[in-house]
Every structure is written in structure tokens, then in C-alpha cells.
Short mmCIF file of C-alpha atoms and ligand atoms in Angstrom, two decimals:
data_model
loop_
_atom_site.label_atom_id
_atom_site.label_comp_id
_atom_site.label_asym_id
_atom_site.label_seq_id
_atom_site.Cartn_x
_atom_site.Cartn_y
_atom_site.Cartn_z
CA MET E 1043 22.81 -39.03 -29.09
CA SER E 1044 19.97 -38.24 -30.45
CA ILE E 1045 20.10 -36.38 -34.30
CA VAL E 1046 16.87 -33.24 -35.06
CA ILE E 1047 16.60 -32.63 -38.23
CA ALA E 1048 14.22 -29.97 -38.79
CA ILE E 1049 12.40 -28.32 -41.69
CA ASP E 1050 10.53 -25.28 -41.95
CA GLY E 1051 8.54 -23.26 -45.06
CA PRO E 1052 5.97 -21.80 -46.55
CA GLY E 1053 2.41 -24.71 -47.42
CA GLY E 1054 2.72 -26.32 -50.78
CA VAL E 1055 7.23 -25.51 -50.87
CA GLY E 1056 7.64 -30.04 -51.10
CA LYS E 1057 8.80 -30.16 -46.77
CA SER E 1058 6.45 -32.96 -46.76
CA SER E 1059 7.90 -34.89 -49.48
CA VAL E 1060 11.54 -34.30 -48.16
CA SER E 1061 11.22 -34.73 -44.94
CA PHE E 1062 9.46 -38.01 -45.39
CA GLU E 1063 12.28 -39.15 -47.55
CA ILE E 1064 15.30 -37.92 -45.40
CA ALA E 1065 13.27 -39.66 -42.69
CA LYS E 1066 13.22 -43.09 -44.66
CA LYS E 1067 16.46 -42.46 -46.02
CA PHE E 1068 18.33 -41.77 -41.59
CA ASN E 1069 16.07 -43.91 -40.51
CA PHE E 1070 14.57 -41.73 -38.19
CA MET E 1071 10.82 -40.64 -36.96
CA LEU E 1072 9.33 -37.44 -38.57
CA ILE E 1073 6.85 -35.47 -36.50
CA ASP E 1074 4.37 -33.60 -38.98
CA THR E 1075 3.72 -31.47 -36.93
CA GLY E 1076 1.06 -29.74 -39.07
CA ALA E 1077 -0.77 -32.64 -38.98
CA MET E 1078 -1.39 -31.87 -35.45
CA TYR E 1079 -2.84 -28.76 -35.73
CA ARG E 1080 -4.95 -30.09 -38.62
CA ALA E 1081 -6.03 -32.68 -36.33
CA VAL E 1082 -7.13 -30.06 -33.74
CA ALA E 1083 -9.46 -28.59 -36.50
CA LEU E 1084 -10.40 -31.53 -37.27
CA PHE E 1085 -12.02 -32.07 -33.90
CA ALA E 1086 -13.06 -28.94 -32.50
CA ILE E 1087 -14.92 -29.20 -36.38
CA LYS E 1088 -16.90 -32.20 -35.36
CA ASN E 1089 -17.67 -30.82 -31.56
CA ASN E 1090 -18.65 -27.57 -32.17
CA ILE E 1091 -16.46 -26.04 -29.88
CA SER E 1092 -14.55 -22.39 -30.37
CA PHE E 1093 -11.58 -22.38 -31.34
CA GLU E 1094 -10.76 -20.06 -28.25
CA GLY E 1095 -10.99 -20.78 -25.01
CA GLU E 1096 -10.01 -23.31 -22.15
CA LYS E 1097 -12.41 -26.24 -24.44
CA ILE E 1098 -9.99 -27.13 -27.17
CA LEU E 1099 -7.37 -26.52 -24.91
CA GLU E 1100 -8.67 -29.22 -22.87
CA LEU E 1101 -9.83 -31.12 -26.24
CA ALA E 1102 -5.85 -30.55 -27.30
CA LYS E 1103 -4.40 -32.32 -24.18
CA LYS E 1104 -6.17 -35.55 -24.94
CA LEU E 1105 -5.40 -35.99 -27.60
CA LYS E 1106 -2.57 -38.91 -28.18
CA PHE E 1107 0.22 -38.32 -30.73
CA SER E 1108 1.58 -41.13 -33.71
CA PHE E 1109 3.32 -41.13 -36.67
CA LYS E 1110 3.96 -44.35 -38.81
CA GLN E 1111 5.62 -44.76 -42.54
CA LYS E 1112 3.89 -47.39 -43.83
CA ASN E 1113 4.90 -47.45 -48.01
CA ASP E 1114 5.32 -43.63 -49.43
CA LYS E 1115 3.40 -42.45 -46.75
CA ASN E 1116 3.27 -40.58 -43.22
CA LEU E 1117 0.16 -42.19 -40.87
CA VAL E 1118 -0.73 -39.70 -38.25
CA PHE E 1119 -2.43 -41.97 -35.22
CA VAL E 1120 -5.05 -39.74 -32.97
CA ASN E 1121 -5.82 -42.29 -29.88
CA ASN E 1122 -4.16 -44.91 -32.06
CA LYS E 1123 -7.50 -44.17 -34.49
CA ASP E 1124 -5.91 -42.85 -38.64
CA ILE E 1125 -7.11 -39.98 -39.27
CA SER E 1126 -4.40 -39.13 -42.33
CA SER E 1127 -6.38 -38.36 -44.86
CA ILE E 1128 -9.12 -36.91 -42.90
CA ILE E 1129 -7.38 -34.02 -42.04
CA ARG E 1130 -6.36 -33.31 -45.47
CA THR E 1131 -9.27 -31.45 -46.89
CA GLN E 1132 -9.19 -27.57 -48.05
CA GLU E 1133 -11.87 -26.67 -44.74
CA VAL E 1134 -9.31 -28.51 -42.16
CA SER E 1135 -6.23 -26.66 -43.66
CA MET E 1136 -8.05 -23.23 -43.47
CA ASN E 1137 -9.36 -23.94 -40.19
CA ALA E 1138 -5.72 -25.41 -39.55
CA SER E 1139 -4.26 -22.27 -39.72
CA ASN E 1140 -6.79 -20.39 -38.17
CA VAL E 1141 -6.32 -22.97 -34.92
CA ALA E 1142 -2.86 -22.36 -34.99
CA LYS E 1143 -2.83 -18.51 -34.17
CA ASN E 1144 -4.02 -19.16 -30.73
CA GLY E 1145 -0.58 -19.07 -28.53
CA ARG E 1146 -1.81 -21.64 -25.72
CA LEU E 1147 -2.64 -24.20 -28.33
CA ARG E 1148 0.63 -23.79 -29.68
CA LYS E 1149 2.24 -24.63 -26.33
CA ILE E 1150 0.52 -27.36 -25.57
CA LEU E 1151 0.70 -29.47 -28.99
CA VAL E 1152 5.02 -27.51 -28.72
CA ASP E 1153 5.78 -30.23 -25.43
CA LYS E 1154 3.60 -32.92 -27.22
CA GLN E 1155 6.17 -32.28 -30.45
CA ARG E 1156 9.03 -31.88 -28.34
CA GLU E 1157 8.03 -35.31 -25.61
CA LEU E 1158 8.27 -36.91 -29.09
CA GLY E 1159 11.35 -36.22 -30.20
CA LYS E 1160 12.81 -36.86 -27.08
CA GLU E 1161 14.65 -40.24 -27.08
CA ASN E 1162 14.96 -40.26 -31.05
CA SER E 1163 16.35 -39.22 -33.58
CA ILE E 1164 13.46 -37.04 -35.88
CA VAL E 1165 13.09 -35.50 -38.80
CA ILE E 1166 10.21 -32.58 -37.26
CA GLU E 1167 8.55 -30.08 -39.86
CA GLY E 1168 5.90 -27.34 -39.38
CA ARG E 1169 6.62 -23.20 -39.13
CA ASP E 1170 8.45 -22.49 -36.19
CA ILE E 1171 10.40 -25.93 -35.17
CA GLY E 1172 13.96 -24.21 -35.41
CA THR E 1173 12.95 -20.99 -33.89
CA VAL E 1174 10.76 -22.46 -31.13
CA VAL E 1175 10.25 -25.75 -30.62
CA PHE E 1176 13.57 -27.14 -31.39
CA PRO E 1177 16.06 -24.10 -31.17
CA ASN E 1178 19.01 -25.91 -31.04
CA ALA E 1179 18.51 -28.60 -33.64
CA GLY E 1180 21.88 -29.88 -35.01
CA ILE E 1181 20.43 -29.17 -38.60
CA LYS E 1182 17.36 -26.70 -39.43
CA LEU E 1183 16.43 -25.82 -43.11
CA PHE E 1184 14.27 -23.54 -44.43
CA LEU E 1185 11.97 -23.99 -47.50
CA THR E 1186 10.93 -21.31 -49.07
CA ALA E 1187 9.65 -20.95 -52.78
CA SER E 1188 7.26 -18.75 -54.53
CA SER E 1189 3.21 -18.53 -54.08
CA GLU E 1190 2.43 -19.25 -57.55
CA ILE E 1191 4.76 -22.06 -58.11
CA ARG E 1192 3.57 -23.71 -54.56
CA ALA E 1193 -0.40 -23.38 -56.13
CA GLU E 1194 0.62 -24.67 -58.68
CA ARG E 1195 2.20 -27.98 -57.65
CA ARG E 1196 -1.33 -27.78 -54.93
CA TYR E 1197 -3.45 -27.57 -57.35
CA LYS E 1198 -1.56 -31.01 -59.23
CA GLU E 1199 -2.08 -32.57 -56.31
CA LEU E 1200 -5.66 -31.74 -55.84
CA LEU E 1201 -6.58 -32.39 -60.08
CA ALA E 1202 -5.00 -35.57 -58.82
CA LYS E 1203 -6.99 -37.00 -56.83
CA GLY E 1204 -9.98 -36.21 -58.33
CA LEU E 1205 -10.47 -32.27 -57.16
CA ASP E 1206 -13.25 -29.83 -59.51
CA ILE E 1207 -11.28 -26.37 -58.26
CA SER E 1208 -9.38 -24.03 -59.74
CA PHE E 1209 -6.24 -22.75 -60.22
CA GLU E 1210 -7.26 -18.80 -59.29
CA LYS E 1211 -9.00 -20.22 -55.93
CA VAL E 1212 -5.98 -22.55 -55.15
CA LEU E 1213 -3.30 -20.00 -55.42
CA GLU E 1214 -6.05 -17.28 -52.98
CA GLU E 1215 -6.59 -19.94 -50.27
CA LEU E 1216 -2.31 -20.58 -50.49
CA LYS E 1217 -2.28 -16.02 -49.95
CA GLU E 1218 -4.61 -16.56 -47.62
CA ARG E 1219 -3.08 -19.12 -45.20
CA ASP E 1220 0.31 -17.71 -45.70
CA TYR E 1221 -0.52 -14.38 -44.20
CA ASN E 1222 -2.77 -16.17 -41.21
CA ASP E 1223 0.85 -17.80 -40.70
CA SER E 1224 3.34 -15.23 -40.89
CA HIS E 1225 1.32 -13.01 -39.42
CA ARG E 1226 0.17 -13.87 -36.10
CA GLU E 1227 1.13 -12.91 -32.59
CA ALA E 1228 2.30 -16.48 -30.86
CA SER E 1229 5.26 -18.17 -32.71
CA PRO E 1230 4.96 -16.63 -36.68
CA LEU E 1231 6.77 -18.39 -40.06
CA ILE E 1232 9.83 -17.27 -40.52
CA GLN E 1233 13.53 -18.62 -41.04
CA ALA E 1234 15.95 -18.73 -38.01
CA ASP E 1235 19.14 -17.31 -37.97
CA ASP E 1236 21.21 -20.79 -38.36
CA ALA E 1237 18.37 -22.13 -40.45
CA ILE E 1238 19.82 -22.54 -43.86
CA LEU E 1239 17.96 -21.69 -46.80
CA ILE E 1240 16.52 -24.04 -50.19
CA ASP E 1241 14.85 -22.21 -52.90
CA THR E 1242 12.86 -25.36 -54.38
CA GLY E 1243 10.90 -23.20 -56.98
CA ASN E 1244 13.58 -24.30 -60.06
CA LEU E 1245 14.64 -27.26 -58.46
CA SER E 1246 12.62 -31.01 -59.27
CA ILE E 1247 12.41 -33.36 -55.60
CA GLU E 1248 14.91 -35.38 -56.30
CA GLU E 1249 17.40 -32.47 -56.44
CA VAL E 1250 15.67 -31.14 -53.48
CA ILE E 1251 15.59 -34.51 -51.69
CA ASN E 1252 19.38 -34.80 -53.10
CA LYS E 1253 20.66 -31.27 -51.85
CA VAL E 1254 19.25 -32.53 -47.91
CA ILE E 1255 21.23 -36.22 -47.91
CA GLU E 1256 24.21 -34.43 -48.38
CA ILE E 1257 23.42 -30.69 -46.04
CA ILE E 1258 23.10 -33.85 -43.43
CA LYS E 1259 25.86 -35.30 -44.14
CA GLU E 1260 28.62 -32.95 -44.12
CA ARG E 1261 27.11 -32.09 -40.80
CA ILE E 1262 26.78 -35.34 -38.83
CA GLY E 1263 29.59 -37.12 -41.04
CA VAL E 1264 27.45 -40.90 -42.51
O1 DC H 1280 2.04 -27.86 -42.78
P1 DC H 1280 -0.01 -27.96 -42.70
O2 DC H 1280 0.38 -27.29 -44.16
O3 DC H 1280 -0.34 -29.00 -43.08
O4 DC H 1280 -0.35 -26.91 -41.98
C1 DC H 1280 -1.45 -26.85 -41.14
C2 DC H 1280 -1.17 -25.19 -40.51
O5 DC H 1280 -0.84 -25.00 -39.28
C3 DC H 1280 -0.59 -24.51 -41.17
O6 DC H 1280 -2.10 -23.21 -41.49
C4 DC H 1280 0.60 -24.00 -40.21
C5 DC H 1280 -0.12 -24.26 -39.21
N1 DC H 1280 1.20 -25.14 -38.52
C6 DC H 1280 1.87 -24.24 -37.61
O7 DC H 1280 1.21 -22.77 -37.81
N2 DC H 1280 3.09 -24.08 -36.94
C7 DC H 1280 3.70 -25.68 -37.42
N3 DC H 1280 4.16 -26.07 -36.44
C8 DC H 1280 3.09 -26.34 -38.25
C9 DC H 1280 1.65 -25.80 -38.95
#
């Protein structure tokens, strides 16, 4: 029997780190759906394709996604090319949030996400997993934290990467993305009724991971 663990929540809440460790611990495939929206944004920008209209739909249909966990990273491949690093820029982040408003495009990516989860036990992270992509997921988690705490974490990550950016700018962009993601018409970011809410604000990443492991063990009885 394949198991689906759905992890939703806003940007910077720790979804990626938590999902990575959980997938590793239970040896499940990890699907980062945000990376898929980012990939479409990247290729659309590169090829001068509008975020609305038919062309971006054709583009999305052609992309073949796969994921592989290697060392401490979840690598994302499009048509067998590793695009993990080039989709992480601030520019792609902002554009991905706009691409994600397109309801017809979302449908194409949701089908691909379901396909990836068909035969494998998966950890899948995003914004609409528990509500739209896998409404029958065995385990649904919704992570939250204040925008200030999330922006602080993002700011530190960007500083560590050597980027010259102010905390205020990071906070402003994060709030803009939050607004976009939770106010769009198509599959906005909302907690599923049956998702377990975890506030990561006052917890270390290890504490969140341990909490999630406990929840999963209790549910699937391992
Ligand atoms: O999680 P992330 O920052 O990599 O996601 C990039 C963008 O994609 C983000 O603005 C929200 C959007 N997204 C979405 O709308 N639905 C998902 N399932 C995952 C991400």
C-alpha cells in the first residue's frame, strides 16, 4: 500500500527541510511541487512566453519532472536536466507566484503530481496538496509561523549564500508572495479541515521533524 504524506504551508516555514528529513527517514520519494511552478516560470521567462494564454500550457505539458535525493539535497530534474539551483533565485520566486495563479496551468501540474505519486509512497510538499492534489492523503500537515520569523530564516539563508539584500526587502517580498498565494482564485493556500497544524515559530527544525515523525509513526503504526 502506498502512503501519501502531504505537507502544506507558506514560504519559509521550513517545509522543505522537514519534508526532506521525513522522506529520508521513511525512504519515501519527495515531490517538491513548488519546484514545478518555479521550473515553468523559469522556462517561460527564458523563452519569452506569457504567463497567460495557450503557450505556457503547451510548455508545461512538455516538461518531464523527476526528483532524486542526493546527500543533503532534493534534486529536481526537468527532461533529465538538473535545474535545482537555477530555480532558487529571487526573480524565479516572484515569477513562480504569478505563474501559480493560472488555474489551467495548475491542472496540468496537479495531474503530473498525482502521476508521480501513483506507484510510490511519497512525501509531497506545496500549498494545495491536502486540499486539491491529494485530498485523501493518509497524513496531512499544515506548517505555519509568523511572516517575521519566516523572513528572518530566509534572510539568514540568503546571507549565507552571499547575497546582498536587506531584511526589510526579504520581508516585503515574502508578504507579497503570501498575499498572492492565499488570495488567488485557483487553489489558494488554505489549511485542509483535517490537516494537523504545527506552528514552527518557537521550535527548532529538529523539534519540528521529531514532532512530525511521532505523528507519522502513530498514524501508520511503525
Ligand atoms: O514553495 P515554493 O516557494 O518553492 O513555491 C514557489 C511558488 O509556487 C509559490 O509562490 C507558491 C507556488 N506554489 C503553489 O501555488 N502551489 C504549490 N503546490 C506549490 C507552490
